[in-house]
Coordinates of C-alpha atoms in Angstrom, one line a residue:
X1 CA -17.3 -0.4 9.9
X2 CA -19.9 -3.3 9.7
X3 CA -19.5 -3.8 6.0
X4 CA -15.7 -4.2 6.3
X5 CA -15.2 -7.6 4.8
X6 CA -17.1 -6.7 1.5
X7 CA -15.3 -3.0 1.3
X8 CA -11.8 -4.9 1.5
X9 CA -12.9 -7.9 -1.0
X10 CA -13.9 -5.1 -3.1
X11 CA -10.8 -3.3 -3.1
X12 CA -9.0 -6.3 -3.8
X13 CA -10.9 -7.5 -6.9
X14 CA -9.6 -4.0 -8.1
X15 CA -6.2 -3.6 -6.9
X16 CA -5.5 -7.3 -7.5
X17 CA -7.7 -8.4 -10.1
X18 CA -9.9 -11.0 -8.1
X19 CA -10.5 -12.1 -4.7
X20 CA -11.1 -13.9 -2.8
X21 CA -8.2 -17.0 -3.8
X22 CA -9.9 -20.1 -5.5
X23 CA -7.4 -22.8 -4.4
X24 CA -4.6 -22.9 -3.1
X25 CA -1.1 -21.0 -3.8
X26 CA -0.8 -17.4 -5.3
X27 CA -3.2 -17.4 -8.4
X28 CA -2.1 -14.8 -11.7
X29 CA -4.9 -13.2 -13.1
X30 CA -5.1 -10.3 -16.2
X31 CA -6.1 -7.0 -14.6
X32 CA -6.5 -4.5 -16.6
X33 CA -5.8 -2.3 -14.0
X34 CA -2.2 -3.2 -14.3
X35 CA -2.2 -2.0 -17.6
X36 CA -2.6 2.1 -17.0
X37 CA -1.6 4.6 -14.4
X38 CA -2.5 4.4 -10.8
X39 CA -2.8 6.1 -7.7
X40 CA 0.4 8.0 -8.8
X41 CA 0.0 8.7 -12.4
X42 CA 2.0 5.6 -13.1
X43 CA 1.5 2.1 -14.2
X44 CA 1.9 -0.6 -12.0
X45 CA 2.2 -3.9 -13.9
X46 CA 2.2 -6.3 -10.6
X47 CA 0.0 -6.1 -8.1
X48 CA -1.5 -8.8 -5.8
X49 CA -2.1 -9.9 -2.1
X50 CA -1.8 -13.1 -0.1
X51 CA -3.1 -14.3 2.7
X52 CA -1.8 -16.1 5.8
X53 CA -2.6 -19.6 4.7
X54 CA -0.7 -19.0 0.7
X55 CA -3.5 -18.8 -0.9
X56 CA -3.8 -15.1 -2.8
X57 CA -3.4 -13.5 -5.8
X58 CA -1.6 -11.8 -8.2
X59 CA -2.9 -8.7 -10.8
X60 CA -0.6 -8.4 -14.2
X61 CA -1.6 -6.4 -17.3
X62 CA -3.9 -8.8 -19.7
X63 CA -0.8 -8.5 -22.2
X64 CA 1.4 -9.9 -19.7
X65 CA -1.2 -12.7 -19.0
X66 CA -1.5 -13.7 -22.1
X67 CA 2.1 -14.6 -22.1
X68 CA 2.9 -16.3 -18.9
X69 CA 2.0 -19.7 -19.9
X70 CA 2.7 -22.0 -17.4
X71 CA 3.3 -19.4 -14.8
X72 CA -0.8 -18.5 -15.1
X73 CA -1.4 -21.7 -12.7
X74 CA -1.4 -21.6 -8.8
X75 CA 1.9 -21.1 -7.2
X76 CA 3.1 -22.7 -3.6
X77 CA 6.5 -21.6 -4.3
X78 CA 5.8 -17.5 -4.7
X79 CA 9.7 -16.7 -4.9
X80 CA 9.9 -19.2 -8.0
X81 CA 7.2 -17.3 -9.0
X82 CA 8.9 -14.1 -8.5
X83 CA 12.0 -15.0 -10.5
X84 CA 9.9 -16.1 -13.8
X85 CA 7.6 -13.0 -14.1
X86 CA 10.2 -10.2 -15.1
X87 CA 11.3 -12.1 -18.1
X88 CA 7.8 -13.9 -18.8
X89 CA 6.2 -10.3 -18.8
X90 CA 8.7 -8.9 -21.0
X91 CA 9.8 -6.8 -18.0
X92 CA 13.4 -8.2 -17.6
X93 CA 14.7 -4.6 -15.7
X94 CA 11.6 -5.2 -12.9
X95 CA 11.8 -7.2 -9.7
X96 CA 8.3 -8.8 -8.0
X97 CA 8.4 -8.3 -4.1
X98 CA 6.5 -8.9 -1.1
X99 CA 5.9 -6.7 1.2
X100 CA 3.7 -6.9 5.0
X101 CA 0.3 -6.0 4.3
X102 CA -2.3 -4.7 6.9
X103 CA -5.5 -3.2 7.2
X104 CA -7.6 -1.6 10.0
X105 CA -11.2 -1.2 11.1
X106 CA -10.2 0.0 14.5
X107 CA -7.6 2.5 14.6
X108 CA -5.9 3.3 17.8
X109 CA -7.5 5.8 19.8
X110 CA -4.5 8.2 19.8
X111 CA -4.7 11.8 20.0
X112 CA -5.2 14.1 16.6
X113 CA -1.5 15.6 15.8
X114 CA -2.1 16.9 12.0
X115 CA -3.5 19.5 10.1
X116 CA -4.9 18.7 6.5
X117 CA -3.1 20.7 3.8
X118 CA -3.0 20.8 -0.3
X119 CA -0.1 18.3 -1.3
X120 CA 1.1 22.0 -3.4
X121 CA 1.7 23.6 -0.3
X122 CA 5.1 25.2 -0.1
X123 CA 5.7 23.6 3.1
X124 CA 4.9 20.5 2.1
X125 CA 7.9 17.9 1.0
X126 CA 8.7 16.6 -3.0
X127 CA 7.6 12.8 -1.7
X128 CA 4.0 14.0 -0.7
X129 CA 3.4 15.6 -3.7
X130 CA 2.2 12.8 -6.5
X131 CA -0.5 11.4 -3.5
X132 CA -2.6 14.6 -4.5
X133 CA -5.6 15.8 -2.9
X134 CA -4.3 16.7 0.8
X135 CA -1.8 14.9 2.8
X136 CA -2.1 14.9 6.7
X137 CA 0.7 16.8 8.0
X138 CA 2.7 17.8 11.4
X139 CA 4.4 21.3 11.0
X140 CA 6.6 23.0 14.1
X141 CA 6.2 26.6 15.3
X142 CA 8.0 27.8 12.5
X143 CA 6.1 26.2 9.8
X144 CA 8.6 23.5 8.8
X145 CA 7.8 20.0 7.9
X146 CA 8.2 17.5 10.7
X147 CA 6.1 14.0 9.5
X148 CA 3.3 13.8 7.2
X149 CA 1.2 10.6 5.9
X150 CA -0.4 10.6 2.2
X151 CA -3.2 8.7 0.7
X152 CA -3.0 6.1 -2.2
X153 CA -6.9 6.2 -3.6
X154 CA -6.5 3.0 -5.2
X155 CA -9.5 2.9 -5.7
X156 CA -13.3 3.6 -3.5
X157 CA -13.2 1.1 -1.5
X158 CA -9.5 1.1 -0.4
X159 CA -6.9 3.5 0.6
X160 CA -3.2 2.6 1.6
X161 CA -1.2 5.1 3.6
X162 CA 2.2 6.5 3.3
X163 CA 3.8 7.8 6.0
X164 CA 7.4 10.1 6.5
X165 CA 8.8 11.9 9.3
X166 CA 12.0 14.1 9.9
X167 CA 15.0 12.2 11.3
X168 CA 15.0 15.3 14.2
X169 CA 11.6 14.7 14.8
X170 CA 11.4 10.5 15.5
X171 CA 10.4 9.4 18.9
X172 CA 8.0 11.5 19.4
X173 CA 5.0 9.5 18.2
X174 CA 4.0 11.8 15.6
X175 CA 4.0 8.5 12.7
X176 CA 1.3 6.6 14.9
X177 CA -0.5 9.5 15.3
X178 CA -0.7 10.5 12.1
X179 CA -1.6 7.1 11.0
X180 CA -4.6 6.7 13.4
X181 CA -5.7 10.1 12.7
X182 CA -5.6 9.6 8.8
X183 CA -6.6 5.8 9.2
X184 CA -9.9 7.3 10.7
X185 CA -10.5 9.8 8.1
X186 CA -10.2 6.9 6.0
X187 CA -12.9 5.0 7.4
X188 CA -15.3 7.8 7.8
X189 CA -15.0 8.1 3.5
X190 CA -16.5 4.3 3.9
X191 CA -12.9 2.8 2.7
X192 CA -10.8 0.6 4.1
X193 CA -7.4 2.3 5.6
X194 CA -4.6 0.0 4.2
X195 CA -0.4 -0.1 5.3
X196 CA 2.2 -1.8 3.6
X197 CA 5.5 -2.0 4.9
X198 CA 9.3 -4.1 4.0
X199 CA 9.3 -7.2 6.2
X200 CA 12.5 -5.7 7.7
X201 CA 11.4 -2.0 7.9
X202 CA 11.3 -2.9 12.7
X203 CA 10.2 1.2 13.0
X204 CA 7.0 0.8 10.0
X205 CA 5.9 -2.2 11.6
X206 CA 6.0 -0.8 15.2
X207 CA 4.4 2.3 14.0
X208 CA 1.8 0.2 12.3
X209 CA 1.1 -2.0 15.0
X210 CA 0.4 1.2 17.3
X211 CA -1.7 2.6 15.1
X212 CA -4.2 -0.1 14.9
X213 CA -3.0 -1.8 12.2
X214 CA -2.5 -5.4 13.2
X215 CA -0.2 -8.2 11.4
X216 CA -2.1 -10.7 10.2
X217 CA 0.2 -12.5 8.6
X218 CA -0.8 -11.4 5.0
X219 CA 1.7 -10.0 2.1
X220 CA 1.5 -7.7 -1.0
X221 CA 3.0 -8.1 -4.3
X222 CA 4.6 -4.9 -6.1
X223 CA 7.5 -4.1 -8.4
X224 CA 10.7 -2.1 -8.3
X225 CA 13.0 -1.7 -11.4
X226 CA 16.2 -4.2 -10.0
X227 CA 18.8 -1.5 -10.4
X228 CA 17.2 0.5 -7.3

């Protein structure tokens, strides 16, 4: 995709409310996007990326904004920052994390494994239902569900993928596979595939990285209510 640079910036002023960074540190900025349902139906009231070097950015609800004070300016130290947004947003019950975040222009040239079917489809499991649309699935001979990845449409110009697989059915490959295959799918709608991952999750981040989905050192920002 030659235009891959402008398609990801463009996702990010969405998803996170700006970009690119103006300085240095993690920057908060209002998004209103923060402020109503999302890919899921739900609202996400932290979202934001940051790039190898620190500098990035970070998408709360204008309300939020408006009463961070001090906590609006540039950040160096982003797990300070972490601590005062729960209570500064009025969110005490949330936690801010950081997860790995990638994106690819070049999947892996692996083989096609999955079949595209409607996320209502009996066969289909209870986590790959809120993606909507159709998830890219891997069913055995008997129809059963053995992996599947589904699609976060964040937004036109970027689209983060999820992906699951059966504990029986691990080592095979099928997660790569499905990850290329839907990473290219991706692409071909003119958006940018994206994967987010736990720093400590060893299996996402292998199955990212043979995918096509390089680590480039950059982060995401999310929330999780702390009692989880």
């Amino acid at each position: 995709m030659d235009d891959a640079p402008a398609r990801l910036a463009e996702h990010l002023r969405s998803w996170a409310g700006a970009w690119p960074p103006t300085g240095a540190g993690v920057e908060v900025v209002a998004n209103p996007r923060n402020a109503v349902p999302g890919w899921d139906g739900e609202v996400h009231p932290v979202t934001g990326v940051v790039r190898a070097d620190g500098a990035g950015v970070l998408g709360v609800a204008p309300q939020a904004y408006a009463r961070l004070g001090e906590a609006n300016a540039p950040a160096a130290d982003v797990e300070a920052l972490f601590e005062r947004l729960p209570a500064a947003m009025g969110r005490p019950d949330l936690q801010v994390y950081q997860a790995v975040y990638r994106w690819s222009t070049e999947p892996a040239p692996l083989a096609d494994v999955g079949e595209w079917l409607d996320v209502a489809d009996p066969a289909l499991p209870d986590w790959l239902r809120p993606f909507g649309g159709q998830a890219l699935v891997v069913l055995d001979d008997d129809g059963r569900y053995l992996a599947g990845v589904g699609l976060k449409r964040h937004d036109d110009a970027g689209w983060e993928i999820a992906v699951g697989t059966e504990p029986e059915a691990r080592g095979r490959g099928l997660a790569r596979r499905l990850v290329a295959q839907a990473a290219r799918a991706v692409l071909a709608r003119g958006a940018i595939p994206t994967y987010l991952h736990d720093p400590d999750n060893i299996a996402s981040a292998q199955v990212a990285t043979a995918a096509g989905f390089p680590d480039r050192g950059w982060g995401a920002f999310g929330t999780w209510p702390r009692d989880e």
